[in-house]
Coordinates of C-alpha atoms and ligand atoms in Angstrom, one line a residue:
M1 CA 39.5 -17.6 25.2
A2 CA 36.8 -15.7 22.4
I3 CA 34.7 -17.9 21.1
N4 CA 34.4 -18.7 17.7
K5 CA 32.0 -19.5 14.9
V6 CA 31.0 -22.8 14.4
K7 CA 33.4 -24.6 11.5
G8 CA 32.0 -24.0 7.5
T9 CA 29.7 -21.4 8.9
Y10 CA 29.9 -17.4 7.9
D11 CA 28.3 -14.1 9.3
V12 CA 26.4 -12.0 7.1
L13 CA 28.3 -8.2 8.0
P14 CA 26.0 -4.6 8.8
T15 CA 28.1 -4.5 5.5
E16 CA 27.1 -7.0 3.0
S17 CA 23.1 -7.5 4.4
Y18 CA 22.6 -5.1 1.9
L19 CA 23.5 -7.7 -1.0
W20 CA 21.4 -10.2 0.2
H21 CA 18.5 -8.4 0.4
K22 CA 18.6 -7.4 -2.8
L23 CA 19.2 -11.4 -3.1
E24 CA 15.8 -11.7 -1.4
D25 CA 14.4 -8.3 -3.3
K26 CA 14.8 -10.7 -6.7
I27 CA 13.7 -14.0 -6.1
K28 CA 10.2 -13.3 -4.5
E29 CA 9.9 -10.4 -7.6
V30 CA 11.2 -13.2 -10.0
L31 CA 8.7 -16.1 -8.5
H32 CA 5.7 -13.5 -8.5
L33 CA 6.5 -12.8 -11.9
Y34 CA 5.5 -16.6 -12.5
N35 CA 3.1 -17.2 -9.9
Y36 CA 4.8 -19.1 -6.9
K37 CA 3.9 -18.3 -3.6
E38 CA 6.3 -18.8 -0.7
I39 CA 6.1 -21.2 1.6
R40 CA 8.4 -21.4 4.7
T41 CA 9.0 -24.7 6.3
P42 CA 10.7 -25.6 9.9
I43 CA 14.7 -26.1 9.7
M44 CA 14.1 -29.3 11.7
E45 CA 12.8 -32.4 10.9
Y46 CA 11.9 -35.8 12.2
S47 CA 14.3 -37.6 10.1
E48 CA 12.2 -40.1 8.3
V49 CA 11.6 -37.5 6.1
F50 CA 14.6 -37.1 4.7
H51 CA 16.4 -40.4 6.1
R52 CA 13.3 -42.3 3.5
Q53 CA 14.9 -46.0 2.4
S54 CA 14.7 -44.7 -0.8
E55 CA 17.0 -42.3 -0.2
L56 CA 20.9 -43.4 -0.5
S57 CA 22.9 -40.6 -1.7
D58 CA 25.4 -39.4 0.2
M59 CA 24.4 -36.0 1.1
V60 CA 21.4 -37.7 3.1
T61 CA 23.6 -41.2 4.6
K62 CA 26.7 -39.3 5.7
E63 CA 26.4 -35.7 5.7
T64 CA 23.4 -34.4 8.1
Y65 CA 22.6 -32.8 10.8
D66 CA 20.9 -35.8 13.2
F67 CA 20.2 -35.0 17.2
D68 CA 18.0 -36.3 19.7
D69 CA 15.7 -33.6 20.8
R70 CA 15.3 -33.6 25.4
G71 CA 12.2 -36.1 25.0
D72 CA 13.7 -38.6 22.5
R73 CA 12.6 -38.0 19.0
K74 CA 14.8 -38.2 16.2
L75 CA 15.1 -34.8 14.7
T76 CA 17.4 -34.0 11.6
L77 CA 18.6 -30.3 10.5
R78 CA 17.3 -29.9 6.8
P79 CA 20.1 -30.7 4.0
E80 CA 17.4 -29.5 1.5
G81 CA 14.4 -27.5 1.1
T82 CA 12.4 -30.3 -0.8
A83 CA 11.3 -32.9 1.9
G84 CA 10.4 -30.9 4.0
V85 CA 8.5 -28.7 1.4
I86 CA 6.5 -32.0 0.2
R87 CA 5.7 -33.3 3.8
S88 CA 4.1 -29.8 4.6
Y89 CA 2.3 -30.8 0.9
V90 CA 0.7 -33.8 2.3
E91 CA 0.5 -32.8 5.6
N92 CA -1.7 -30.6 4.7
K93 CA -3.0 -31.1 1.7
L94 CA -2.4 -29.4 -0.5
Y95 CA -3.0 -31.9 -3.4
S96 CA -7.1 -31.5 -2.3
S97 CA -7.4 -28.5 -4.3
Q98 CA -6.1 -30.7 -7.5
E99 CA -3.7 -27.6 -8.7
L100 CA -0.8 -27.5 -9.5
E101 CA 1.0 -26.3 -6.1
K102 CA 3.5 -23.7 -6.9
V103 CA 5.5 -22.4 -4.1
Y104 CA 9.3 -21.1 -3.8
Y105 CA 11.0 -20.8 -0.3
I106 CA 13.9 -19.4 0.6
G107 CA 16.0 -20.4 4.3
P108 CA 19.2 -22.1 5.4
N109 CA 20.0 -26.1 4.7
F110 CA 23.1 -27.9 6.6
R111 CA 25.5 -30.3 5.6
Y112 CA 28.6 -31.8 7.3
E113 CA 30.9 -31.4 4.6
R114 CA 34.4 -30.2 3.8
P115 CA 34.0 -26.3 3.8
Q116 CA 35.9 -24.4 0.9
K117 CA 34.7 -21.5 -1.2
G118 CA 31.5 -21.7 -2.3
R119 CA 30.7 -25.3 0.0
Y120 CA 29.6 -24.4 3.8
R121 CA 27.8 -26.5 6.4
Q122 CA 25.0 -24.3 6.6
F123 CA 24.4 -22.6 3.5
Y124 CA 21.7 -20.8 2.4
Q125 CA 19.1 -21.8 -1.0
F126 CA 16.4 -20.6 -2.6
G127 CA 14.0 -23.2 -4.1
V128 CA 11.5 -24.1 -6.4
E129 CA 9.3 -26.5 -6.5
A130 CA 5.5 -26.9 -8.6
I131 CA 3.6 -30.2 -6.8
G132 CA 0.9 -32.1 -8.9
A133 CA 1.3 -32.6 -12.1
V134 CA 3.3 -34.6 -14.9
D135 CA 3.7 -32.2 -18.3
P136 CA 7.0 -31.6 -19.9
A137 CA 5.9 -27.3 -20.6
L138 CA 6.0 -27.6 -17.0
D139 CA 9.3 -28.5 -17.1
A140 CA 9.7 -26.5 -19.2
E141 CA 9.1 -24.0 -17.7
M142 CA 10.9 -24.5 -14.3
I143 CA 14.2 -24.8 -17.1
I144 CA 12.9 -21.3 -17.9
L145 CA 12.5 -20.0 -14.4
A146 CA 15.8 -21.1 -13.7
F147 CA 17.5 -19.3 -17.0
D148 CA 15.4 -15.9 -16.6
F149 CA 16.0 -15.4 -13.2
I150 CA 20.0 -16.0 -13.7
K151 CA 19.6 -13.3 -17.0
R152 CA 18.2 -10.8 -15.0
L153 CA 19.8 -11.0 -12.0
G154 CA 22.8 -9.9 -14.4
L155 CA 25.0 -13.1 -14.3
K156 CA 26.1 -13.7 -18.1
G157 CA 28.9 -16.7 -17.8
V158 CA 25.8 -19.4 -17.2
R159 CA 25.8 -23.2 -18.7
V160 CA 22.9 -24.9 -18.0
R161 CA 23.2 -28.9 -18.2
I162 CA 20.1 -30.5 -18.6
N163 CA 19.3 -34.9 -18.8
S164 CA 16.8 -36.9 -18.9
L165 CA 16.5 -40.0 -16.3
G166 CA 13.3 -41.4 -18.0
D167 CA 10.6 -42.8 -16.0
D168 CA 11.5 -45.4 -13.7
D169 CA 11.2 -48.4 -16.1
S170 CA 14.3 -47.1 -17.9
R171 CA 15.6 -45.6 -15.0
R172 CA 15.6 -49.2 -13.3
N173 CA 17.3 -50.3 -17.1
Y174 CA 20.0 -48.5 -17.3
T175 CA 20.7 -49.3 -13.2
E176 CA 20.9 -52.1 -14.3
A177 CA 22.9 -51.2 -17.1
L178 CA 25.9 -49.7 -14.5
K179 CA 25.9 -52.1 -12.2
N180 CA 26.7 -54.9 -15.3
H181 CA 29.8 -52.1 -16.7
F182 CA 30.9 -51.8 -13.4
L183 CA 31.1 -55.1 -11.4
P184 CA 34.3 -55.7 -14.2
H185 CA 36.4 -52.6 -13.0
E186 CA 35.3 -52.9 -9.0
A187 CA 38.3 -53.9 -7.6
T188 CA 40.6 -50.7 -9.0
L189 CA 37.1 -47.9 -7.9
C190 CA 37.7 -46.2 -4.7
E191 CA 36.0 -48.0 -1.5
D192 CA 33.0 -45.0 -1.6
C193 CA 32.1 -46.5 -5.4
K194 CA 32.6 -50.2 -4.4
Q195 CA 29.9 -49.2 -2.2
R196 CA 28.1 -48.0 -4.2
L197 CA 28.1 -50.5 -6.7
T198 CA 26.0 -52.3 -5.5
K199 CA 23.5 -50.0 -3.6
N200 CA 23.5 -47.4 -6.2
P201 CA 25.5 -47.5 -9.1
L202 CA 24.4 -43.9 -10.3
R203 CA 26.1 -42.7 -8.1
I204 CA 29.6 -43.6 -9.3
L205 CA 29.0 -41.6 -12.4
D206 CA 29.5 -37.4 -10.1
C207 CA 32.2 -39.9 -7.8
K208 CA 35.2 -36.7 -7.7
I209 CA 37.8 -39.7 -7.2
D210 CA 36.8 -41.3 -9.7
Q211 CA 36.1 -38.6 -12.3
K212 CA 38.8 -40.1 -14.1
H213 CA 39.0 -43.7 -14.1
E214 CA 38.0 -45.1 -17.5
A215 CA 35.1 -47.0 -16.5
V216 CA 33.6 -44.1 -16.0
I217 CA 34.5 -41.8 -19.2
N218 CA 32.8 -45.0 -21.0
A219 CA 30.1 -45.6 -18.9
P220 CA 26.7 -45.9 -20.0
T221 CA 24.5 -43.0 -20.2
P222 CA 20.5 -42.7 -18.9
Q223 CA 19.7 -41.5 -23.1
D224 CA 21.2 -45.3 -23.4
Y225 CA 18.2 -46.2 -22.2
L226 CA 15.0 -44.3 -22.2
N227 CA 11.7 -46.0 -23.7
E228 CA 9.6 -44.8 -26.3
E229 CA 7.8 -42.7 -23.6
S230 CA 10.8 -40.9 -21.5
R231 CA 12.1 -40.5 -25.3
S232 CA 9.1 -38.6 -25.9
Y233 CA 8.7 -36.1 -23.3
F234 CA 12.4 -35.5 -22.9
K235 CA 12.1 -34.2 -26.5
S236 CA 9.2 -32.1 -25.7
V237 CA 10.3 -30.6 -22.2
L238 CA 13.5 -29.6 -25.4
E239 CA 10.8 -28.3 -28.1
H240 CA 9.6 -25.9 -25.3
L241 CA 13.4 -24.9 -24.1
N242 CA 13.6 -24.3 -28.3
V243 CA 10.8 -22.0 -29.0
A244 CA 11.9 -19.7 -25.6
K245 CA 14.9 -19.9 -27.2
I246 CA 16.8 -21.0 -23.9
S247 CA 20.7 -22.2 -24.8
Y248 CA 21.3 -25.1 -22.8
E249 CA 23.8 -28.0 -23.6
I250 CA 23.0 -32.1 -22.9
A251 CA 24.8 -33.9 -20.1
P252 CA 24.5 -37.4 -20.9
K253 CA 26.0 -38.3 -18.0
L254 CA 24.0 -35.3 -15.5
V255 CA 22.8 -37.8 -12.7
R256 CA 22.5 -34.8 -9.9
G257 CA 23.6 -35.9 -5.9
L258 CA 19.8 -37.2 -5.1
D259 CA 17.7 -40.2 -5.1
Y260 CA 14.0 -38.9 -6.2
Y261 CA 15.2 -38.0 -9.3
S262 CA 13.5 -38.9 -13.2
H263 CA 12.9 -37.8 -16.1
T264 CA 14.5 -34.1 -16.5
V265 CA 17.5 -33.4 -14.4
F266 CA 19.2 -29.7 -15.1
E267 CA 21.7 -27.7 -13.8
I268 CA 23.1 -24.5 -13.8
E269 CA 26.8 -23.9 -13.6
A270 CA 28.9 -20.8 -13.9
D271 CA 31.7 -20.4 -15.9
I272 CA 33.5 -17.8 -15.0
E273 CA 37.1 -17.8 -15.2
G274 CA 39.1 -18.4 -11.8
F275 CA 36.0 -19.1 -10.2
G276 CA 36.6 -22.5 -8.3
A277 CA 36.0 -26.1 -8.0
Q278 CA 32.0 -25.6 -6.2
N279 CA 30.8 -23.9 -9.4
V280 CA 27.2 -25.9 -9.3
L281 CA 25.0 -22.8 -8.5
G282 CA 21.3 -24.2 -9.0
G283 CA 20.0 -27.6 -10.1
G284 CA 17.1 -29.6 -9.8
G285 CA 14.5 -32.2 -11.4
R286 CA 11.3 -33.8 -12.3
Y287 CA 10.4 -36.4 -8.4
Q288 CA 7.9 -38.7 -9.5
K289 CA 7.8 -41.0 -6.1
L290 CA 8.3 -38.9 -3.5
V291 CA 4.8 -37.5 -2.3
S292 CA 3.4 -40.8 -2.1
E293 CA 6.9 -42.2 -0.8
L294 CA 5.5 -39.1 2.7
G295 CA 1.6 -40.9 2.6
G296 CA 0.5 -38.6 -0.1
P297 CA -1.2 -39.3 -3.4
D298 CA 0.3 -40.6 -6.3
L299 CA 1.7 -36.9 -7.7
G300 CA 4.4 -36.4 -9.4
G301 CA 6.9 -32.9 -8.9
I302 CA 8.8 -31.0 -10.1
G303 CA 11.8 -28.1 -8.4
F304 CA 15.3 -27.1 -8.7
A305 CA 17.8 -24.7 -5.9
C306 CA 20.0 -22.1 -5.5
G307 CA 23.4 -22.1 -3.5
M308 CA 22.5 -18.3 -2.5
E309 CA 26.1 -18.0 -1.5
R310 CA 27.6 -19.3 -4.6
L311 CA 24.4 -16.5 -6.3
L312 CA 26.4 -13.4 -4.1
L313 CA 30.1 -15.0 -4.5
A314 CA 29.7 -15.3 -9.0
L315 CA 27.6 -11.5 -8.7
E316 CA 31.3 -10.4 -7.2
A317 CA 34.0 -12.7 -10.0
E318 CA 31.9 -11.1 -12.6
N319 CA 32.0 -7.6 -10.7
V320 CA 27.6 -7.5 -11.8
D321 CA 26.7 -3.5 -10.8
F322 CA 24.5 -5.2 -8.3
A323 CA 22.4 -4.0 -5.8
K324 CA 23.6 -0.4 -3.2
E325 CA 23.8 0.1 0.1
I326 CA 21.1 2.2 2.2
E327 CA 21.9 6.2 1.6
L328 CA 21.1 8.3 4.5
D329 CA 19.3 11.1 3.5
A330 CA 20.9 13.9 5.6
Y331 CA 22.6 13.7 9.5
V332 CA 21.8 15.6 12.3
I333 CA 24.0 17.2 14.2
V334 CA 23.9 19.5 16.7
F335 CA 26.2 22.1 18.5
N336 CA 25.4 20.9 22.6
N337 CA 24.2 18.4 24.1
D338 CA 21.2 20.3 25.2
L339 CA 19.8 20.5 21.8
K340 CA 19.1 16.5 21.9
T341 CA 16.4 16.8 22.1
V342 CA 15.7 18.6 19.3
A343 CA 18.0 16.2 17.3
T344 CA 15.6 13.9 17.9
K345 CA 12.1 15.8 17.2
I346 CA 13.4 16.6 13.9
L347 CA 14.4 13.0 13.3
Y348 CA 11.1 11.2 14.4
E349 CA 9.2 14.0 11.7
L350 CA 11.5 13.9 8.9
R351 CA 11.2 9.7 8.6
G352 CA 8.0 9.8 8.8
A353 CA 8.2 11.2 5.8
N354 CA 10.7 8.4 4.3
L355 CA 13.5 10.1 4.2
T356 CA 16.5 7.9 5.6
V357 CA 18.1 9.9 8.7
D358 CA 20.4 9.5 11.2
A359 CA 21.8 11.8 14.4
N360 CA 24.9 11.0 16.5
Y361 CA 25.0 8.7 20.1
T362 CA 29.2 8.9 21.1
Q363 CA 30.6 11.5 19.9
K364 CA 30.2 15.5 22.0
A365 CA 32.1 17.3 20.2
F366 CA 30.6 19.0 16.6
K367 CA 33.5 18.6 15.5
G368 CA 33.3 14.4 15.6
Q369 CA 29.7 14.3 14.4
L370 CA 31.4 15.9 11.3
K371 CA 33.9 13.7 10.3
Q372 CA 30.6 10.3 10.8
A373 CA 28.1 12.0 9.0
L374 CA 30.9 12.2 5.9
R375 CA 31.9 9.4 6.5
M376 CA 28.7 8.4 6.6
N377 CA 27.9 9.6 3.5
A378 CA 24.7 11.8 3.9
K379 CA 23.3 13.9 1.6
Y380 CA 22.3 15.8 3.8
L381 CA 24.0 17.5 6.7
I382 CA 21.5 19.7 9.6
I383 CA 23.1 21.5 11.6
I384 CA 21.1 22.6 15.2
G385 CA 23.2 25.3 16.5
E386 CA 22.1 27.3 20.2
E387 CA 22.2 30.9 18.1
E388 CA 20.6 29.5 15.3
F389 CA 17.8 27.6 17.5
K390 CA 16.7 30.5 19.3
K391 CA 15.8 32.8 15.6
G392 CA 14.0 29.0 14.9
V393 CA 16.0 28.3 11.9
V394 CA 18.8 25.4 11.6
G395 CA 21.5 25.1 8.7
I396 CA 20.9 22.6 6.2
K397 CA 24.2 21.7 4.0
N398 CA 23.7 19.6 1.0
T399 CA 27.4 17.2 1.5
K400 CA 28.2 18.0 -2.0
T401 CA 27.9 21.5 -2.9
E402 CA 28.8 22.3 0.0
V403 CA 26.4 25.1 -0.3
Q404 CA 24.6 25.5 2.9
E405 CA 20.5 27.1 3.7
E406 CA 19.4 28.4 6.8
V407 CA 15.9 26.4 7.1
L408 CA 12.8 27.6 8.7
F409 CA 12.0 24.6 11.8
A410 CA 8.5 24.0 10.6
K411 CA 10.4 24.0 7.1
I412 CA 12.9 21.2 7.2
K413 CA 10.5 18.0 5.8
K414 CA 9.7 20.1 3.0
Y415 CA 12.8 21.3 2.5
L416 CA 14.3 18.1 2.7
V417 CA 11.9 16.8 0.5
E418 CA 11.6 18.9 -1.8
K419 CA 16.0 18.4 -2.5
L420 CA 15.3 15.3 -2.2
E421 CA 12.3 14.6 -4.9
K422 CA 11.1 11.8 -2.2
K423 CA 7.5 13.3 -3.1
Ligands
HAM501 P1 21.2 -29.9 -4.3 O1 22.1 -29.9 -5.5 O2 21.8 -30.3 -4.0 O3 19.5 -29.4 -4.8 O4 21.6 -28.5 -4.3 C1 20.9 -27.4 -4.6 C2 22.5 -26.1 -4.9 O5 23.0 -25.4 -3.1 C3 23.8 -26.9 -5.6 O6 23.7 -26.3 -6.6 C4 24.4 -25.0 -4.3 O7 24.0 -24.6 -5.7 C5 24.1 -24.9 -3.3 N1 25.0 -25.9 -2.6 C6 24.6 -27.6 -2.0 N2 25.4 -27.5 -1.1 C7 26.5 -26.6 -0.4 C8 26.9 -26.4 0.3 N3 27.1 -27.2 1.2 N4 27.4 -25.1 0.4 C9 26.8 -24.0 0.0 N5 26.3 -24.1 -1.2 C10 25.3 -25.7 -1.2 C11 18.6 -29.4 -3.7 O8 19.0 -29.3 -2.6 C12 17.8 -30.1 -4.0 N6 16.1 -30.0 -3.2 C13 17.1 -28.8 -5.5 C14 15.7 -29.2 -5.5 C15 14.3 -28.7 -5.5 N7 15.2 -30.0 -6.8 C16 13.5 -30.1 -6.6 N8 13.1 -29.6 -5.9

């Protein structure tokens, strides 16, 4: 019986991996411009890193992959990057430098969701966190960075949506107001939202089932409950965005899917025709309690993460000429098997000169080798014939112009380096 991949997972095949490489290179390139350094944390953590008392989001309560290891420890495959990064920040006392810690990460996450296009049970995120400062300029930098990154990828149909949940006080007042607003409608809300009403009323706002419920449409927004301080914090974030000429929209009902946020929250949405339901490419916001909840000092941070599959889907949907597959500079063909050691020597030498070269290991006949070389779009063929070998030369053929020249053995490297301008 053939064994299939786990539901909600996918393989990146050899013909696609170049797209991932390019995306990862781009992430590193842009993040370095903003002075972020990579952090790598484990894909599994002790469950309490994610299952904190304050985190009641569906994602963390219902969708995590939890298991006991053989030593009966409760572990969770990370459903997102932030909590693990903060666990590491605290455990390694990265706060002791008193400096802002700017980090990014790239890696797989696991959520037991209903799979569909753009939504998987194992998916990749790249995420960014700036931990240890509360400053509207930093919130703005995070949004500018997200915007800049998307622009540099070449994506055009993208919307940046921003909101503020305000500080603890504002958020508490707002939560209370939401509860009072929804209570009279309890009977008509979906089963999940009935639960959310007491535990976590903010979540009702992004319920997929109750989206069109009149009470959801008419619900008060966080903005209505911002206190003076939170209002001026948000105003300042927007001022920074305005000077950077970032185009954004204020989304009064945006609350995000995790519970650790306060103050600024934002999402990047694909606005591409026919893109599908999973159009949120990335999102994030400020968190003020996460560091202390995970045993660290009272420090705030802000970050965001993007789904990398969704970025690639958006690039495909917009037909962005984004990355090129590896191109073969040359392909070595031998007339008979005894010449294979000669081929090995040439290949090693050319790779030493940083040329991308290959030879054939499956076809014995010259014709078969040639076919394979052309199928792989090699720019040059290096043809080693018996007679030529005796004379100390090989034939080098440009596959585009079809011009073939005899080249001395000792000159092969020089010839190709010059032709390919790889000096
Ligand atoms: P999130 O909104 O849960 O935030 O996820 C960020 C992005 O990951 C989403 O916008 C989406 O593109 C992608 N994503 C989420 N779930 C899936 C899935 N099942 N399949 C494919 N893509 C998915 C966070 O994870 C926060 N940690 C972001 C953050 C960083 N906040 C502060 N710092």
